[in-house]
Short mmCIF file of C-alpha atoms and ligand atoms in Angstrom, two decimals:
data_model
loop_
_atom_site.label_atom_id
_atom_site.label_comp_id
_atom_site.label_asym_id
_atom_site.label_seq_id
_atom_site.Cartn_x
_atom_site.Cartn_y
_atom_site.Cartn_z
CA UNK A 411 -9.48 23.51 19.04
CA UNK A 412 -11.26 20.28 18.69
CA UNK A 413 -8.91 17.41 17.27
CA UNK A 414 -11.24 14.68 17.41
CA UNK A 415 -11.86 11.75 15.01
CA UNK A 416 -15.43 10.57 14.28
CA UNK A 417 -16.98 8.37 16.51
CA UNK A 418 -15.90 4.90 14.75
CA UNK A 419 -13.03 6.19 13.08
CA UNK A 420 -10.54 3.16 12.73
CA UNK A 421 -6.92 2.93 13.70
CA UNK A 422 -4.66 0.20 12.49
CA UNK A 423 -1.21 -0.46 11.81
CA UNK A 424 0.12 -2.38 8.40
CA UNK A 425 2.43 -4.66 7.38
CA UNK A 426 3.27 -7.00 3.92
CA UNK A 427 3.97 -10.73 3.86
CA UNK A 428 7.38 -10.34 2.52
CA UNK A 429 8.35 -7.82 4.32
CA UNK A 430 7.83 -9.42 7.69
CA UNK A 431 6.95 -13.40 7.76
CA UNK A 432 10.47 -14.75 7.14
CA UNK A 433 10.18 -18.52 6.99
CA UNK A 434 10.55 -18.53 2.98
CA UNK A 435 10.94 -22.24 2.85
CA UNK A 436 8.79 -23.47 5.50
CA UNK A 437 5.77 -25.63 5.17
CA UNK A 438 5.27 -25.54 1.54
CA UNK A 439 5.92 -22.17 0.61
CA UNK A 440 6.79 -21.73 -2.89
CA UNK A 441 8.89 -19.07 -4.25
CA UNK A 442 7.91 -15.55 -5.16
CA UNK A 443 9.77 -13.15 -7.43
CA UNK A 444 10.81 -11.11 -4.56
CA UNK A 445 12.83 -14.38 -3.26
CA UNK A 446 14.81 -14.67 -6.82
CA UNK A 447 14.89 -10.81 -7.07
CA UNK A 448 16.71 -10.42 -3.41
CA UNK A 449 18.91 -13.49 -4.31
CA UNK A 450 20.06 -11.66 -7.14
CA UNK A 451 23.30 -10.17 -6.61
CA UNK A 452 23.13 -6.22 -6.83
CA UNK A 453 19.31 -5.83 -6.94
CA UNK A 454 18.97 -4.89 -3.44
CA UNK A 455 21.00 -3.15 -1.13
CA UNK A 456 23.81 -4.84 0.86
CA UNK A 457 22.12 -7.99 -0.45
CA UNK A 458 19.49 -8.71 2.20
CA UNK A 459 16.80 -10.78 1.49
CA UNK A 460 13.39 -11.50 3.02
CA UNK A 461 14.44 -15.33 4.21
CA UNK A 462 14.12 -14.32 8.03
CA UNK A 463 13.32 -10.79 8.15
CA UNK A 464 11.13 -10.61 11.43
CA UNK A 465 10.22 -13.93 11.11
CA UNK A 466 6.55 -13.44 11.90
CA UNK A 467 5.60 -16.85 10.58
CA UNK A 468 7.16 -18.24 13.70
CA UNK A 469 6.61 -15.16 16.15
CA UNK A 470 2.87 -13.89 14.89
CA UNK A 471 1.15 -14.63 18.40
CA UNK A 472 4.23 -12.29 19.97
CA UNK A 473 3.11 -9.98 17.43
CA UNK A 474 -0.72 -9.95 18.19
CA UNK A 475 -0.06 -9.29 21.82
CA UNK A 476 2.17 -6.61 21.06
CA UNK A 477 -0.94 -5.16 19.17
CA UNK A 478 -3.30 -5.96 21.49
CA UNK A 479 -1.05 -3.77 24.05
CA UNK A 480 -1.28 -1.18 21.62
CA UNK A 481 -5.04 -1.11 21.83
CA UNK A 482 -5.43 -0.33 17.92
CA UNK A 483 -8.62 -1.75 16.69
CA UNK A 484 -7.35 -3.17 13.47
CA UNK A 485 -4.59 -4.73 11.40
CA UNK A 486 -3.66 -4.61 7.92
CA UNK A 487 -1.52 -7.40 6.34
CA UNK A 488 -1.46 -9.16 3.23
CA UNK A 489 -1.45 -12.76 2.11
CA UNK A 490 1.56 -14.57 0.12
CA UNK A 491 0.28 -15.90 -2.73
CA UNK A 492 2.88 -18.74 -2.98
CA UNK A 493 2.37 -20.04 0.78
CA UNK A 494 -0.90 -20.84 -0.28
CA UNK A 495 -0.70 -22.10 -3.92
CA UNK A 496 2.90 -22.37 -4.45
CA UNK A 497 2.94 -22.48 -7.74
CA UNK A 498 0.54 -19.64 -7.95
CA UNK A 499 -2.15 -21.75 -9.51
CA UNK A 500 -3.44 -25.35 -8.97
CA UNK A 501 -2.15 -27.09 -5.66
CA UNK A 502 -3.74 -25.75 -2.40
CA UNK A 503 -0.89 -25.58 0.32
CA UNK A 504 -3.12 -26.47 3.22
CA UNK A 505 -0.35 -25.39 5.68
CA UNK A 506 -0.39 -22.15 4.43
CA UNK A 507 -4.09 -21.47 4.55
CA UNK A 508 -3.99 -22.61 7.70
CA UNK A 509 -1.13 -20.40 9.25
CA UNK A 510 -3.36 -17.47 7.98
CA UNK A 511 -6.46 -18.54 9.79
CA UNK A 512 -4.20 -19.11 13.16
CA UNK A 513 -3.64 -15.63 12.29
CA UNK A 514 -6.52 -13.94 11.87
CA UNK A 515 -8.18 -15.99 14.71
CA UNK A 516 -5.53 -14.54 17.06
CA UNK A 517 -6.25 -10.99 16.12
CA UNK A 518 -9.95 -11.76 16.25
CA UNK A 519 -9.39 -13.00 19.95
CA UNK A 520 -7.50 -9.72 20.47
CA UNK A 521 -10.26 -7.81 19.28
CA UNK A 522 -8.52 -6.81 16.22
CA UNK A 523 -10.23 -6.57 12.43
CA UNK A 524 -7.88 -8.33 9.90
CA UNK A 525 -7.40 -6.06 6.99
CA UNK A 526 -6.37 -8.60 4.11
CA UNK A 527 -3.74 -7.14 0.96
CA UNK A 528 -3.95 -10.06 -1.48
CA UNK A 529 -1.46 -8.85 -3.31
CA UNK A 530 1.40 -7.26 -2.10
CA UNK A 531 3.99 -7.86 -4.65
CA UNK A 532 5.22 -10.84 -4.06
CA UNK A 533 4.28 -12.96 -7.64
CA UNK A 534 4.87 -16.48 -7.45
CA UNK A 535 7.97 -17.03 -9.30
CA UNK A 536 6.22 -20.38 -11.23
CA UNK A 537 3.89 -17.88 -12.89
CA UNK A 538 6.76 -15.62 -13.78
CA UNK A 539 8.15 -18.49 -15.52
CA UNK A 540 5.36 -20.02 -17.36
CA UNK A 541 3.55 -16.80 -18.40
CA UNK A 542 6.00 -13.68 -17.99
CA UNK A 543 3.99 -12.67 -14.57
CA UNK A 544 2.19 -9.45 -15.22
CA UNK A 545 3.01 -9.59 -18.93
CA UNK A 546 -0.06 -11.86 -19.44
CA UNK A 547 -3.73 -11.68 -18.76
CA UNK A 548 -3.08 -15.41 -17.33
CA UNK A 549 -1.81 -14.26 -14.43
CA UNK A 550 -5.07 -11.85 -14.03
CA UNK A 551 -6.94 -14.98 -14.18
CA UNK A 552 -4.67 -16.62 -11.97
CA UNK A 553 -5.39 -13.75 -9.08
CA UNK A 554 -8.80 -13.93 -9.37
CA UNK A 555 -9.07 -17.60 -8.69
CA UNK A 556 -6.22 -17.11 -5.89
CA UNK A 557 -8.66 -14.55 -4.18
CA UNK A 558 -11.49 -16.73 -4.45
CA UNK A 559 -10.00 -19.04 -2.37
CA UNK A 560 -9.06 -16.77 0.17
CA UNK A 561 -12.43 -15.37 0.43
CA UNK A 562 -13.59 -19.02 0.74
CA UNK A 563 -11.45 -19.98 3.02
CA UNK A 564 -11.51 -16.90 5.10
CA UNK A 565 -14.61 -14.82 4.59
CA UNK A 566 -16.36 -16.14 7.65
CA UNK A 567 -14.03 -14.17 9.66
CA UNK A 568 -12.39 -11.60 7.70
CA UNK A 569 -15.04 -8.65 6.17
CA UNK A 570 -12.66 -6.03 4.39
CA UNK A 571 -10.07 -7.21 1.34
CA UNK A 572 -7.62 -5.18 -0.48
CA UNK A 573 -7.21 -6.91 -3.88
CA UNK A 574 -3.98 -4.98 -4.93
CA UNK A 575 -1.16 -2.82 -3.24
CA UNK A 576 0.20 0.20 -5.24
CA UNK A 577 -0.11 -0.44 -8.79
CA UNK A 578 2.72 1.84 -9.68
CA UNK A 579 5.47 -0.40 -7.60
CA UNK A 580 4.92 -3.56 -9.10
CA UNK A 581 4.07 -2.45 -12.68
CA UNK A 582 6.45 0.17 -13.88
CA UNK A 583 8.80 -0.38 -11.16
CA UNK A 584 9.13 -4.10 -11.95
CA UNK A 585 9.03 -3.88 -15.76
CA UNK A 586 10.27 -0.57 -16.98
CA UNK A 587 11.73 1.24 -14.39
CA UNK A 588 13.04 4.88 -14.73
CA UNK A 589 14.18 4.91 -11.03
CA UNK A 590 13.68 2.44 -8.39
CA UNK A 591 13.63 -1.26 -9.80
CA UNK A 592 11.66 -3.68 -8.05
CA UNK A 593 10.89 -7.60 -8.96
CA UNK A 594 10.92 -8.88 -11.37
CA UNK A 595 12.91 -6.36 -12.91
CA UNK A 596 12.42 -6.35 -16.58
CA UNK A 597 12.80 -3.43 -19.05
CA UNK A 598 10.06 -3.70 -21.52
CA UNK A 599 9.32 -0.93 -24.33
CA UNK A 600 6.50 1.39 -23.27
CA UNK A 601 3.99 -0.35 -25.10
CA UNK A 602 4.69 -3.92 -23.00
CA UNK A 603 4.49 -1.54 -19.94
CA UNK A 604 1.32 -0.33 -20.64
CA UNK A 605 -0.06 -3.76 -21.34
CA UNK A 606 1.38 -4.69 -17.61
CA UNK A 607 -0.22 -1.99 -16.42
CA UNK A 608 -3.73 -2.86 -18.27
CA UNK A 609 -3.24 -6.43 -16.45
CA UNK A 610 -2.98 -5.63 -13.34
CA UNK A 611 -5.54 -2.92 -13.86
CA UNK A 612 -7.61 -6.40 -15.04
CA UNK A 613 -6.95 -8.32 -12.41
CA UNK A 614 -7.87 -6.24 -9.73
CA UNK A 615 -11.15 -6.28 -11.16
CA UNK A 616 -11.76 -9.56 -11.75
CA UNK A 617 -10.82 -10.34 -8.24
CA UNK A 618 -13.32 -7.76 -7.17
CA UNK A 619 -15.66 -9.97 -8.75
CA UNK A 620 -14.55 -13.10 -7.60
CA UNK A 621 -14.02 -12.05 -3.79
CA UNK A 622 -18.16 -10.86 -4.08
CA UNK A 623 -19.02 -14.35 -5.31
CA UNK A 624 -16.89 -16.08 -2.79
CA UNK A 625 -18.03 -13.78 0.29
CA UNK A 626 -21.12 -12.09 -0.19
CA UNK A 627 -20.76 -10.01 3.05
CA UNK A 628 -17.21 -8.94 2.07
CA UNK A 629 -15.97 -5.49 1.76
CA UNK A 630 -13.79 -4.95 -1.16
CA UNK A 631 -11.05 -2.16 -2.13
CA UNK A 632 -7.86 -1.46 -3.10
CA UNK A 633 -4.70 0.37 -1.78
CA UNK A 634 -3.07 2.71 -3.91
CA UNK A 635 -0.35 5.48 -3.68
CA UNK A 636 -1.33 8.01 -6.25
CA UNK A 637 0.40 11.22 -6.73
CA UNK A 638 -1.29 13.80 -4.42
CA UNK A 639 -1.76 17.16 -5.68
CA UNK A 640 -1.27 19.85 -3.48
CA UNK A 641 -2.23 23.19 -4.29
CA UNK A 642 0.09 25.66 -3.86
CA UNK A 643 -2.09 28.24 -1.85
CA UNK A 644 -5.46 27.56 -0.85
CA UNK A 645 -7.78 29.61 -3.09
CA UNK A 646 -10.28 28.91 -5.20
CA UNK A 647 -8.05 28.76 -8.59
CA UNK A 648 -5.23 26.66 -7.27
CA UNK A 649 -7.75 24.13 -5.59
CA UNK A 650 -9.77 23.33 -8.70
CA UNK A 651 -6.25 23.54 -10.81
CA UNK A 652 -4.87 20.94 -8.18
CA UNK A 653 -8.17 18.71 -8.31
CA UNK A 654 -7.78 18.87 -11.85
CA UNK A 655 -4.08 17.28 -12.14
CA UNK A 656 -5.07 14.96 -9.67
CA UNK A 657 -7.41 12.85 -11.72
CA UNK A 658 -5.10 13.64 -14.69
CA UNK A 659 -1.58 12.76 -12.72
CA UNK A 660 -3.64 9.55 -11.67
CA UNK A 661 -4.96 8.68 -14.90
CA UNK A 662 -3.54 5.60 -15.66
CA UNK A 663 -4.46 3.57 -12.25
CA UNK A 664 -6.55 5.63 -9.73
CA UNK A 665 -8.89 7.30 -12.50
CA UNK A 666 -9.15 4.23 -15.17
CA UNK A 667 -10.65 2.02 -12.07
CA UNK A 668 -12.59 4.54 -10.12
CA UNK A 669 -13.86 5.78 -13.74
CA UNK A 670 -13.89 2.22 -15.34
CA UNK A 671 -12.36 3.82 -18.47
CA UNK A 672 -9.16 5.22 -19.69
CA UNK A 673 -8.83 8.69 -19.91
CA UNK A 674 -8.28 10.43 -23.04
CA UNK A 675 -5.29 12.10 -21.40
CA UNK A 676 -4.03 9.29 -21.13
CA UNK A 677 -4.92 7.17 -24.15
CA UNK A 678 -3.60 10.60 -26.25
CA UNK A 679 -0.30 10.17 -24.18
CA UNK A 680 0.71 6.88 -25.02
CA UNK A 681 -0.92 7.08 -28.93
CA UNK A 682 0.53 3.87 -30.68
CA UNK A 683 1.61 2.52 -27.25
CA UNK A 684 -1.41 2.62 -25.55
CA UNK A 685 -2.78 -0.68 -24.30
CA UNK A 686 -5.01 -3.08 -25.80
CA UNK A 687 -8.00 -3.91 -24.13
CA UNK A 688 -11.96 -4.66 -24.80
CA UNK A 689 -14.94 -2.92 -23.67
CA UNK A 690 -15.65 -6.12 -21.24
CA UNK A 691 -12.03 -5.59 -19.66
CA UNK A 692 -13.04 -1.75 -18.90
CA UNK A 693 -16.59 -3.02 -17.17
CA UNK A 694 -14.35 -5.19 -15.18
CA UNK A 695 -12.03 -2.98 -14.12
CA UNK A 696 -14.58 -0.43 -13.28
CA UNK A 697 -16.71 -2.90 -10.99
CA UNK A 698 -17.87 -1.08 -8.04
CA UNK A 699 -15.67 -1.20 -5.09
CA UNK A 700 -16.57 -0.81 -1.09
CA UNK A 701 -13.82 1.77 -0.18
CA UNK A 702 -10.62 3.19 -1.57
CA UNK A 703 -7.62 2.87 0.26
CA UNK A 704 -4.64 5.79 -0.18
CA UNK A 705 -1.44 5.46 1.08
CA UNK A 706 0.15 8.46 1.78
CA UNK A 707 3.51 8.92 0.47
CA UNK A 708 3.96 10.73 -3.06
CA UNK A 709 3.35 14.91 -3.22
CA UNK A 710 3.44 17.06 -6.05
CA UNK A 711 2.58 20.85 -5.79
CA UNK A 712 0.06 22.70 -8.10
CA UNK A 713 -0.29 26.33 -9.07
CA UNK A 714 -3.08 27.55 -11.37
CA UNK A 715 -1.17 28.67 -14.87
CA UNK A 716 -3.83 30.22 -17.58
CA UNK A 717 -0.33 29.96 -19.86
CA UNK A 718 -1.19 25.88 -20.23
CA UNK A 719 -3.72 24.50 -22.32
CA UNK A 720 -4.68 22.14 -19.13
CA UNK A 721 -4.61 25.23 -16.57
CA UNK A 722 -1.89 24.08 -14.27
CA UNK A 723 1.68 23.77 -13.75
CA UNK A 724 3.90 21.26 -11.59
CA UNK A 725 6.29 22.79 -9.22
CA UNK A 726 9.25 20.84 -8.56
CA UNK A 727 10.50 20.25 -5.27
CA UNK A 728 13.07 22.24 -4.22
CA UNK A 729 16.44 20.87 -3.42
CA UNK A 730 16.10 21.96 0.19
CA UNK A 731 12.35 20.77 0.47
CA UNK A 732 12.54 19.10 4.30
CA UNK A 733 12.69 14.88 3.76
CA UNK A 734 12.98 12.44 6.32
CA UNK A 735 15.97 9.97 6.62
CA UNK A 736 14.58 7.89 3.58
CA UNK A 737 15.73 10.70 1.16
CA UNK A 738 12.08 10.11 -1.01
CA UNK A 739 9.97 10.55 2.05
CA UNK A 740 9.24 14.15 1.75
CA UNK A 741 7.42 15.89 4.11
CA UNK A 742 4.20 17.19 3.14
CA UNK A 743 1.20 16.36 5.29
CA UNK A 744 -1.12 18.37 3.85
CA UNK A 745 -1.66 14.82 1.30
CA UNK A 746 -3.96 13.68 3.89
CA UNK A 747 -6.46 16.27 3.26
CA UNK A 748 -6.39 16.90 -0.23
CA UNK A 749 -6.24 13.30 -1.23
CA UNK A 750 -9.66 12.32 0.93
CA UNK A 751 -10.95 15.60 -0.41
CA UNK A 752 -10.18 15.27 -4.16
CA UNK A 753 -11.57 11.36 -4.13
CA UNK A 754 -14.76 12.45 -2.28
CA UNK A 755 -15.19 15.38 -4.82
CA UNK A 756 -14.29 13.69 -8.22
CA UNK A 757 -15.67 10.53 -7.70
CA UNK A 758 -18.07 10.55 -4.55
CA UNK A 759 -16.30 7.53 -3.07
CA UNK A 760 -18.12 7.66 0.22
CA UNK A 761 -15.72 5.38 2.26
CA UNK A 762 -12.12 6.31 2.32
CA UNK A 763 -9.10 4.87 4.22
CA UNK A 764 -5.38 5.84 4.40
CA UNK A 765 -4.26 2.46 4.47
CA UNK A 766 -0.39 3.67 4.95
CA UNK A 767 1.18 6.32 6.57
CA UNK A 768 4.67 6.70 8.26
CA UNK A 769 8.32 7.32 7.45
CA UNK A 770 12.03 5.75 7.73
CA UNK A 771 13.63 7.20 10.57
CA UNK A 772 17.19 6.80 12.20
CA UNK A 773 15.95 5.45 15.35
CA UNK A 774 19.24 5.92 17.64
CA UNK A 775 18.91 3.57 20.76
CA UNK A 776 19.52 5.39 24.03
CA UNK A 777 21.55 4.12 27.09
CA UNK A 778 18.33 3.12 28.48
CA UNK A 779 17.59 0.70 25.60
CA UNK A 780 14.75 3.45 24.81
CA UNK A 781 14.09 4.34 20.85
CA UNK A 782 12.46 8.12 21.11
CA UNK A 783 11.92 9.04 18.06
CA UNK A 784 10.08 12.60 18.01
CA UNK A 785 10.76 12.73 14.19
CA UNK A 786 8.34 10.28 13.52
CA UNK A 787 5.90 11.48 15.89
CA UNK A 788 6.28 14.68 14.24
CA UNK A 789 5.38 13.05 10.83
CA UNK A 790 2.66 11.24 11.89
CA UNK A 791 1.45 13.80 14.03
CA UNK A 792 1.31 16.66 11.39
CA UNK A 793 -0.40 13.86 8.74
CA UNK A 794 -2.95 13.32 11.37
CA UNK A 795 -3.87 17.01 12.04
CA UNK A 796 -4.80 16.93 8.10
CA UNK A 797 -6.64 13.86 8.36
CA UNK A 798 -8.63 15.11 11.25
CA UNK A 799 -9.22 18.66 9.15
CA UNK A 800 -10.96 16.66 6.78
CA UNK A 801 -13.01 15.14 8.92
CA UNK A 802 -14.18 17.93 10.21
CA UNK A 803 -15.45 18.48 6.92
CA UNK A 804 -17.28 16.02 6.59
CA UNK A 805 -15.22 14.09 3.86
CA UNK A 806 -15.69 10.46 4.66
CA UNK A 807 -12.23 9.44 5.99
CA UNK A 808 -13.01 6.22 7.98
CA UNK A 809 -9.72 5.02 9.32
CA UNK A 810 -5.80 5.04 9.54
CA UNK A 811 -3.39 2.45 9.16
CA UNK A 812 0.13 3.42 10.16
CA UNK A 813 3.26 1.99 8.01
CA UNK A 814 4.51 -0.18 9.40
CA UNK A 815 3.88 -2.10 12.59
CA UNK A 816 7.41 -3.26 12.92
CA UNK A 817 10.89 -2.27 10.90
CA UNK A 818 11.09 -4.80 8.26
CA UNK A 819 12.64 -5.43 4.77
CA UNK A 820 12.19 -2.67 3.01
CA UNK A 821 12.53 -3.70 -0.62
CA UNK A 822 15.24 -2.77 -2.60
CA UNK A 823 16.39 -0.93 0.30
CA UNK A 824 16.74 -4.11 2.62
CA UNK A 825 16.92 -3.24 6.09
CA UNK A 826 18.98 0.16 5.49
CA UNK A 827 15.60 1.95 6.41
CA UNK A 828 13.16 1.36 9.58
CA UNK A 829 9.61 2.26 9.05
CA UNK A 830 8.40 0.50 12.38
CA UNK A 831 6.40 2.03 15.38
CA UNK A 832 8.20 -1.21 16.83
CA UNK A 833 11.84 -1.38 16.54
CA UNK A 834 13.22 -5.09 15.51
CA UNK A 835 16.88 -6.20 16.13
CA UNK A 836 17.28 -8.44 13.24
CA UNK A 837 19.82 -10.26 15.02
CA UNK A 838 18.24 -11.40 18.23
CA UNK A 839 14.18 -10.52 16.74
CA UNK A 840 13.51 -9.04 19.82
CA UNK A 841 10.71 -6.00 19.35
CA UNK A 842 10.73 -2.96 21.40
CA UNK A 843 7.84 -0.37 21.02
CA UNK A 844 9.59 3.15 20.08
CA UNK A 845 8.16 6.08 21.62
CA UNK A 846 5.78 6.66 18.41
CA UNK A 847 4.14 3.24 19.10
CA UNK A 848 3.00 4.92 22.81
CA UNK A 849 1.74 7.94 20.61
CA UNK A 850 -0.25 6.14 18.17
CA UNK A 851 -1.89 4.07 21.10
CA UNK A 852 -2.88 7.35 22.96
CA UNK A 853 -4.74 9.02 20.12
CA UNK A 854 -6.26 5.53 19.21
CA UNK A 855 -7.82 5.64 22.57
CA UNK A 856 -8.32 9.11 22.96
CA UNK A 857 -9.92 9.40 18.74
CA UNK A 858 -8.21 12.53 18.43
CA UNK A 859 -4.83 14.16 17.84
CA UNK A 860 -2.37 14.52 20.93
C1 PNW B 2129 5.06 1.32 -0.03
N1 PNW B 2129 7.93 5.68 -4.02
O1 PNW B 2129 5.42 1.52 -1.20
C2 PNW B 2129 4.54 -0.35 0.13
O2 PNW B 2129 3.30 -0.28 0.36
C3 PNW B 2129 5.12 -0.44 1.34
O3 PNW B 2129 5.34 -2.06 1.19
C4 PNW B 2129 6.34 0.23 1.75
O4 PNW B 2129 7.34 -0.33 2.77
C5 PNW B 2129 6.52 1.09 2.14
O5 PNW B 2129 5.48 1.99 1.51
C6 PNW B 2129 7.72 2.30 2.67
O6 PNW B 2129 7.96 2.50 1.30
C7 PNW B 2129 6.29 2.73 -1.56
O7 PNW B 2129 9.32 5.46 -4.32
C8 PNW B 2129 7.66 2.58 -2.43
O8 PNW B 2129 7.13 6.21 -4.43
C9 PNW B 2129 8.29 3.21 -3.29
C10 PNW B 2129 7.46 4.38 -3.26
C11 PNW B 2129 5.75 4.93 -2.76
C12 PNW B 2129 5.67 3.72 -1.82
#
């Protein structure tokens, strides 16, 4: 069986600033809401913080050397807004910009394309204090200014930008979470939460325009983790039911960005709590993007159901559904096929990237100091098989980024879950590639599933 990916398929790893950088007080970085949140007792497991983490700020050369050895052609990382603009607006911190320039130059020297995420949740604390963070559209406007700064400072070296990473994880989880609570850890009413969502969407749209203005050759997209609908059986009725469900379940983020308007179903559902917006806002939110990034995590199963008005029902995961070490990560590799297929079919997107895929494992170290994470290889390999199936059918998926290069600060779970293909000893900061790193390295070199 041919398991090759198309020629030129991009292989990469991914990280995010607050999760790996450490050096939170070094060289003029301002605090972000995640510094505040992680230092608030009870917010993060075991009181862990990102103060040091992998200390990539001081170990970036070592990490680039590691990536070079792996031989993957791309690396996705995020910029810490408060490292380059300590108060989120106004004064620029040159040392912060210089760091990212050095980092990008290092990647390019190692023949690794830099893919920059502009916002991976570490909002400058000053914007939280002054404007209530994403409660205010001032934050959306300042985000565009910051993006413009980055695109003009790095635009000669960086071609690919993602405005925002995963809307739900800093809007819903930060301002009104039914489950996992992320920074800033507020509890707004539904209308307030919907306005936060809107301001985040607006920030994305304003940023797309700002980046294009500042760097004309830039490619701009975003990285979203939609709820990915899997037809329970691959027959036409279930496939079309799941396609419809995919559009509707992601109405408030993915669908809105790609259609440039809030779907009726969302506005109806929210009723009097629907966000306030203008036509101009919606035009901005729908600014054309060059690519769509999908972070593969969340799945649901859909069954066609003529008894319902929408024509489908969602099947809850049975308690015995297989999971990885982090229990919220369920094993549904089909998402790597259905997400790109539905995105291409529903919205005609012709550049799709998997911007994250990976899982937490226990990663036991053997007597020889090796980590033979066959469970992670199993997880990634099965997703790759489905991704390959998509490309073989002509679905325009152009690349794959593995989450994550390194074990790192896993948000509210602190360091209790390891997602890296490279192990990090957080006492000594020693990096040790796991067996999955070798696996991915060989897959990328062969450009096929091994
Ligand atoms: C993504 N959920 O976050 C993020 O982009 C990464 O920063 C993170 O480390 C990685 O996935 C692993 O968690 C998510 O609960 C966090 O559904 C939570 C969820 C999904 C994605």
